[in-house]
Short mmCIF file of N, CA and C in Angstrom, two decimals:
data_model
loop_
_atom_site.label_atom_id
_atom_site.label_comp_id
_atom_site.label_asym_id
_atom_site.label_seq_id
_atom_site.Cartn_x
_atom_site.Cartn_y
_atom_site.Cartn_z
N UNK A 228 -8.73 4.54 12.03
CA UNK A 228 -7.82 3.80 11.17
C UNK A 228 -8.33 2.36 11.06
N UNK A 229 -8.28 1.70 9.77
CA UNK A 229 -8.84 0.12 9.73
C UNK A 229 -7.39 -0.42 10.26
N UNK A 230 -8.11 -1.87 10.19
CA UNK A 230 -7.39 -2.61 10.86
C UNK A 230 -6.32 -3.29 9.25
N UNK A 231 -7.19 -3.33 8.53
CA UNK A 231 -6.66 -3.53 7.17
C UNK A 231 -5.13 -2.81 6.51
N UNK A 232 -4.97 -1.57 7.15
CA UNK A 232 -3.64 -1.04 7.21
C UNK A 232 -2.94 -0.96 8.08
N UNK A 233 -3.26 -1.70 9.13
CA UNK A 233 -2.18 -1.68 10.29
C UNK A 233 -1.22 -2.87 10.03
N UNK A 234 -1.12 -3.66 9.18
CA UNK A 234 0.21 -4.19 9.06
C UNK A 234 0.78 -3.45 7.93
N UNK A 235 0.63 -3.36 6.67
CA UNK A 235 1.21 -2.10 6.09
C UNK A 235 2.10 -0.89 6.80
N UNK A 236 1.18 -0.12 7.43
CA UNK A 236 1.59 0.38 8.52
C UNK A 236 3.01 0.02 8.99
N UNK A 237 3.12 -0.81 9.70
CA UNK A 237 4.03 -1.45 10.69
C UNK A 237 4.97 -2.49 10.06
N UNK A 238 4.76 -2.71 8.55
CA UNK A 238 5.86 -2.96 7.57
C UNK A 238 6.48 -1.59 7.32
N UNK A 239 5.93 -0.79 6.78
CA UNK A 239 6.65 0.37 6.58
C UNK A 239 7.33 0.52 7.47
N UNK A 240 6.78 1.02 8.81
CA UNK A 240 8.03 1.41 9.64
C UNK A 240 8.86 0.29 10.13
N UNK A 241 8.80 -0.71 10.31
CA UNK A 241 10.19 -1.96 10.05
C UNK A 241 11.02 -1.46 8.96
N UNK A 242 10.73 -1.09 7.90
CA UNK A 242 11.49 -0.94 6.74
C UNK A 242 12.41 0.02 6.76
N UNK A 243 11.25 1.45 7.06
CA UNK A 243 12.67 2.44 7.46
C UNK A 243 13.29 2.64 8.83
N UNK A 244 13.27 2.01 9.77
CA UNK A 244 14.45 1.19 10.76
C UNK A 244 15.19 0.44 10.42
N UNK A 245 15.04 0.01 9.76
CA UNK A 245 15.91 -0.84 9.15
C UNK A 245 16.84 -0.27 7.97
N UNK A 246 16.55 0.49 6.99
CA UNK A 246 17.06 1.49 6.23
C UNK A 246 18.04 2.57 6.96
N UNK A 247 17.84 2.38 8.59
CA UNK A 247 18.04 3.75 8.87
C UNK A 247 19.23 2.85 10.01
N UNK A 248 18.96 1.73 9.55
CA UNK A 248 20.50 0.84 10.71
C UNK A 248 20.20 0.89 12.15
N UNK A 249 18.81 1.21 12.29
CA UNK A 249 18.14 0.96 13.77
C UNK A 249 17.99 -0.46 14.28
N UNK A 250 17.53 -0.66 13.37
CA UNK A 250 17.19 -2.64 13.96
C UNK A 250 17.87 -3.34 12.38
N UNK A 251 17.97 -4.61 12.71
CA UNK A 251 18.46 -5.78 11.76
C UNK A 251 16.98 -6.43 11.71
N UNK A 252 17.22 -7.23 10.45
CA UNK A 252 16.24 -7.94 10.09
C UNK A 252 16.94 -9.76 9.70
N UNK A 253 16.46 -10.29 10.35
CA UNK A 253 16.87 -11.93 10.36
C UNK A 253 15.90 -13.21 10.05
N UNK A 254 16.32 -13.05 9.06
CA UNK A 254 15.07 -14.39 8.06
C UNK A 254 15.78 -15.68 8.95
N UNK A 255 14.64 -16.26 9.50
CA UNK A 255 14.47 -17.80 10.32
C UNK A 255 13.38 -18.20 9.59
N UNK A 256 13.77 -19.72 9.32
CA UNK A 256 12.61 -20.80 9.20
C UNK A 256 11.77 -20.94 9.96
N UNK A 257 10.57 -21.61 9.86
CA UNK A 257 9.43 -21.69 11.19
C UNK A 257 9.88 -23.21 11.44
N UNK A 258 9.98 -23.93 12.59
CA UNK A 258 9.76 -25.10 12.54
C UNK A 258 8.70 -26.36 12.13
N UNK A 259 7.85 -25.23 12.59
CA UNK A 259 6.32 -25.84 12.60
C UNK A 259 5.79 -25.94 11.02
N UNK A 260 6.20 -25.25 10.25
CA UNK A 260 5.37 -25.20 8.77
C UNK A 260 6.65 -24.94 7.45
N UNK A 261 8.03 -24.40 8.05
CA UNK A 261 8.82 -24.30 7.24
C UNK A 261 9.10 -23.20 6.31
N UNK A 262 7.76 -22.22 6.69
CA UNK A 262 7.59 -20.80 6.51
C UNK A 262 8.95 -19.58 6.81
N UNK A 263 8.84 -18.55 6.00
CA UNK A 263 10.42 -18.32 6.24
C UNK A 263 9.42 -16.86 7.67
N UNK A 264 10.29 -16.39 8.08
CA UNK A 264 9.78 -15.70 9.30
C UNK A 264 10.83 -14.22 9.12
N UNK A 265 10.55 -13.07 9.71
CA UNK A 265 11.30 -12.06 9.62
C UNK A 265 11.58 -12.14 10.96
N UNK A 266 12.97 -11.80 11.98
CA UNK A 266 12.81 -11.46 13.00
C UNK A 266 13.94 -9.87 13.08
N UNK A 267 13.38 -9.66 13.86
CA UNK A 267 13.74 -7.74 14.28
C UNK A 267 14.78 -7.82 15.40
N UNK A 268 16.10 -7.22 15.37
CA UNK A 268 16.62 -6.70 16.65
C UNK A 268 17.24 -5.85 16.74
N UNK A 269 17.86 -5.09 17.82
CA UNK A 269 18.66 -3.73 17.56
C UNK A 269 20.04 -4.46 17.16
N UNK A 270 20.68 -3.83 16.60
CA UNK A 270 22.19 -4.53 16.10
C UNK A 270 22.76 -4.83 16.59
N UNK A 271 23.05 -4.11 17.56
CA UNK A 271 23.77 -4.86 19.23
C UNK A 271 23.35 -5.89 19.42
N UNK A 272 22.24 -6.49 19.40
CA UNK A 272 21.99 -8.06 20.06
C UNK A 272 21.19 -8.89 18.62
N UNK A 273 21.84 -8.64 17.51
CA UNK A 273 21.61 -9.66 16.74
C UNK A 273 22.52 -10.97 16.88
N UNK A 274 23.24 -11.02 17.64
CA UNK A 274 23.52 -12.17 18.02
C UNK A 274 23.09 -13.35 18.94
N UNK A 275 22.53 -12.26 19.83
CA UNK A 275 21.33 -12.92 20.32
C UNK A 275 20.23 -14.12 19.69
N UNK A 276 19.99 -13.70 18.18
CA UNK A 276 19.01 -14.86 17.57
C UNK A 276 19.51 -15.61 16.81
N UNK A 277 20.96 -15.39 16.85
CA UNK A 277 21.66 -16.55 16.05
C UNK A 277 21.79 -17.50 16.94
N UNK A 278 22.27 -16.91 18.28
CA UNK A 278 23.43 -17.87 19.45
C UNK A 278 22.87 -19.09 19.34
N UNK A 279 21.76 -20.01 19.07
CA UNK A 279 21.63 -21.32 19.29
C UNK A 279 22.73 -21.88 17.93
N UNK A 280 22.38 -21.57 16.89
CA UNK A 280 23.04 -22.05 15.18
C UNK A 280 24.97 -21.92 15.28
N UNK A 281 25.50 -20.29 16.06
CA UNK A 281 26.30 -20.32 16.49
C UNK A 281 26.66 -21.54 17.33
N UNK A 282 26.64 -21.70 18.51
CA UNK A 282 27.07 -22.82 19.29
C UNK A 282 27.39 -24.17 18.62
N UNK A 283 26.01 -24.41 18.37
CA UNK A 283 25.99 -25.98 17.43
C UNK A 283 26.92 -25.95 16.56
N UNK A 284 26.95 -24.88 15.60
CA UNK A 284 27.93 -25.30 14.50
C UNK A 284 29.39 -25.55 15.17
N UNK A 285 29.83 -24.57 16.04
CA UNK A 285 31.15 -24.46 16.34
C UNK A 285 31.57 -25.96 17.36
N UNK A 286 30.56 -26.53 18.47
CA UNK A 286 30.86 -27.56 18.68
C UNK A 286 30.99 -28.81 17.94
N UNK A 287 29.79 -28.99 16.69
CA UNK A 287 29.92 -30.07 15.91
C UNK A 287 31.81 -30.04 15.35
N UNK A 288 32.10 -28.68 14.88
CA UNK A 288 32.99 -28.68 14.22
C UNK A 288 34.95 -28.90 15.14
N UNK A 289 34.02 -28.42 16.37
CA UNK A 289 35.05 -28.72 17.25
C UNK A 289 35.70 -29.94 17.91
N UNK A 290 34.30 -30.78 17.57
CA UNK A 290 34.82 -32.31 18.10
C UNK A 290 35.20 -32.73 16.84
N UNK A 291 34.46 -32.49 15.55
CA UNK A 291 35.17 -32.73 13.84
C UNK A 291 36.72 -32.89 14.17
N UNK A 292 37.08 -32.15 14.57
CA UNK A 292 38.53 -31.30 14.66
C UNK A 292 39.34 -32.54 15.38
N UNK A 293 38.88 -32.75 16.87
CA UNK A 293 38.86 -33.56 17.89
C UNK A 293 38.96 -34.73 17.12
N UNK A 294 38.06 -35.39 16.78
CA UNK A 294 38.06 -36.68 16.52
C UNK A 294 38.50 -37.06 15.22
N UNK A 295 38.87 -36.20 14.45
CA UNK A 295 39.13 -36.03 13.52
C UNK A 295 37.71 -37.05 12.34
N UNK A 296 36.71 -37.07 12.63
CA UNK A 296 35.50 -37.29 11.75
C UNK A 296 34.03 -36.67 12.56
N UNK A 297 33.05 -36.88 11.98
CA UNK A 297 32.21 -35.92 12.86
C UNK A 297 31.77 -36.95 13.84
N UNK A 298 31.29 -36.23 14.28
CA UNK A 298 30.91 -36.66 15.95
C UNK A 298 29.39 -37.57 15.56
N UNK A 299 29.60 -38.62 16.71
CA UNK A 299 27.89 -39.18 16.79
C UNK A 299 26.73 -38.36 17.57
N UNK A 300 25.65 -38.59 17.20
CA UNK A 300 24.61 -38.22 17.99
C UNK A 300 24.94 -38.20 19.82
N UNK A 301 25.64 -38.97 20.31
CA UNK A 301 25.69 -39.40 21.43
C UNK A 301 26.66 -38.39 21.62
N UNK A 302 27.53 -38.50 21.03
CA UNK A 302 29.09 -37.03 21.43
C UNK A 302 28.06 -36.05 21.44
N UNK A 303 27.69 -36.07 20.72
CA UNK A 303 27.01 -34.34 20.62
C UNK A 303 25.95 -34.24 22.02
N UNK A 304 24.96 -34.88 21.75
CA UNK A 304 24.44 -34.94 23.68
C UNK A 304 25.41 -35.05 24.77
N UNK A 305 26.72 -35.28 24.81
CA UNK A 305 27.80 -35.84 25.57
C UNK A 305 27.98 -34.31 26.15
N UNK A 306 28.18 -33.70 24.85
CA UNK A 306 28.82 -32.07 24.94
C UNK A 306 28.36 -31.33 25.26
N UNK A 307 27.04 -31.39 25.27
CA UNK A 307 25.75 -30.29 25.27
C UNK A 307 25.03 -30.50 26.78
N UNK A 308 25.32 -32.10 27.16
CA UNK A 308 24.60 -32.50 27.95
C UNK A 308 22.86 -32.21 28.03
N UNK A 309 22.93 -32.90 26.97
CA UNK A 309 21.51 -32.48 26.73
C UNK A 309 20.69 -34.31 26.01
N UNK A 310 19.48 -34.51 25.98
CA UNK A 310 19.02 -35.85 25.78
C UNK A 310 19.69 -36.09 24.49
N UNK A 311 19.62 -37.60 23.99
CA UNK A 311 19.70 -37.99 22.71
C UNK A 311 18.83 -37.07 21.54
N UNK A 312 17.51 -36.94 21.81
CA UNK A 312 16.37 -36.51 21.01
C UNK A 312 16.77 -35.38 20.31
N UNK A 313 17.39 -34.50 21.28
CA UNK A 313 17.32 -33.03 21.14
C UNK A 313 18.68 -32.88 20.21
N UNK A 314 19.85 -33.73 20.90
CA UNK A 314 21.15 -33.78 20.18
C UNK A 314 20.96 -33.89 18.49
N UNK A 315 19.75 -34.81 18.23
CA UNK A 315 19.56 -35.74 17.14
C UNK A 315 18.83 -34.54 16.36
N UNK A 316 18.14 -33.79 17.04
CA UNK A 316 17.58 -32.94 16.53
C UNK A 316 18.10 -31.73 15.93
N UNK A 317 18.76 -31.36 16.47
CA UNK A 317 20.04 -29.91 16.12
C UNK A 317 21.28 -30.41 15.37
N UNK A 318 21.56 -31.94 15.28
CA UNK A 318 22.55 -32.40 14.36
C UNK A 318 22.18 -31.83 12.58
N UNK A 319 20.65 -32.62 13.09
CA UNK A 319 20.19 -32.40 11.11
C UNK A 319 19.64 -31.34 10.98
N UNK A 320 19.21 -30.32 12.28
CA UNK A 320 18.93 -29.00 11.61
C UNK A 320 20.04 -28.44 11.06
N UNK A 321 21.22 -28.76 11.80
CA UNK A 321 22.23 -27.59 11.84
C UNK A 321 23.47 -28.45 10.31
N UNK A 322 22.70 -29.97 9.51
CA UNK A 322 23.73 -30.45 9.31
C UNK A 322 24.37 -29.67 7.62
N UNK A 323 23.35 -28.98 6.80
CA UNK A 323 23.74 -28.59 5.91
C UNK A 323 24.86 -27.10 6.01
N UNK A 324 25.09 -26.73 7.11
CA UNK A 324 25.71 -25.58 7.45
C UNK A 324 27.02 -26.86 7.87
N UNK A 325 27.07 -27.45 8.93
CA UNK A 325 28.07 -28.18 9.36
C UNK A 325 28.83 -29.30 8.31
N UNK A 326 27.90 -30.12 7.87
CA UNK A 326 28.42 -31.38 7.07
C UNK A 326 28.44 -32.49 7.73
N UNK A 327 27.67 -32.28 8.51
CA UNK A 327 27.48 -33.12 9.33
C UNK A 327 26.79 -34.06 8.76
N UNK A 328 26.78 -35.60 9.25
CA UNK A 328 26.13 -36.33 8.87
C UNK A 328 26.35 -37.72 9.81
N UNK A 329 25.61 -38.86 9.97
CA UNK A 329 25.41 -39.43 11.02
C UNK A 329 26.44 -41.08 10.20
N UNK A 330 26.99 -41.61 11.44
CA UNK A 330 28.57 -42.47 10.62
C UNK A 330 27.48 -43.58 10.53
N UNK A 331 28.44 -44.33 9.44
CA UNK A 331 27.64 -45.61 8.51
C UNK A 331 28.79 -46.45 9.18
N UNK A 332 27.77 -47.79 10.05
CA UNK A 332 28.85 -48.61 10.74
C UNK A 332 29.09 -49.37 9.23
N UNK A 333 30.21 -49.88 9.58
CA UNK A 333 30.79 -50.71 8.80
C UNK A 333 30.46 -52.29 8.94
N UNK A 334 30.48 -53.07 7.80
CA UNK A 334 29.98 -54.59 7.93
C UNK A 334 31.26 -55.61 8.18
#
């Protein structure tokens, strides 16, 4: 067998597992290039590759709630206990799903 049909191959059978409600298929962005990505799991643990997007959204929206405006970068590391960087980082991945957006001090 070439090597030339072994992803063919192994698209096909992704396809009919997937046809057949064996595995899920979950389009993620790449970070690195912005490339869209396929990822595979059995249905039972497709939650599994959400759970980071899950969390974030529901806390941003939970301190929303809380504070009644969205939360700063710093709340959000507060909550997560996790650095500024990373907080800052999952704010604006996660902000077009949330609405999130970072507060404009006032003059």
């Amino acid at each position: 067998m070439s090597k030339n049909n072994e992803p063919k191959r192994l698209q096909k059978t992704l396809n009919k597992l997937e046809d057949e409600k064996k595995i899920v298929c979950i389009p993620k962005r790449s970070k690195e290039n912005r490339k869209w990505l396929s990822w595979y799991a059995l249905p039972k643990h497709k939650h599994l590759i959400s759970f980071e997007e899950k969390i974030i959204v529901e806390t941003i929206r939970k301190l929303k709630d809380k504070l009644f405006r969205y939360p700063t970068v710093k709340e959000i590391a507060c909550e997560f206990g996790i650095p500024l960087k990373n907080a800052s980082d999952l704010a604006y991945k996660y902000a077009p799903i949330t609405g999130w957006h970072p507060l404009q001090k006032r003059n």
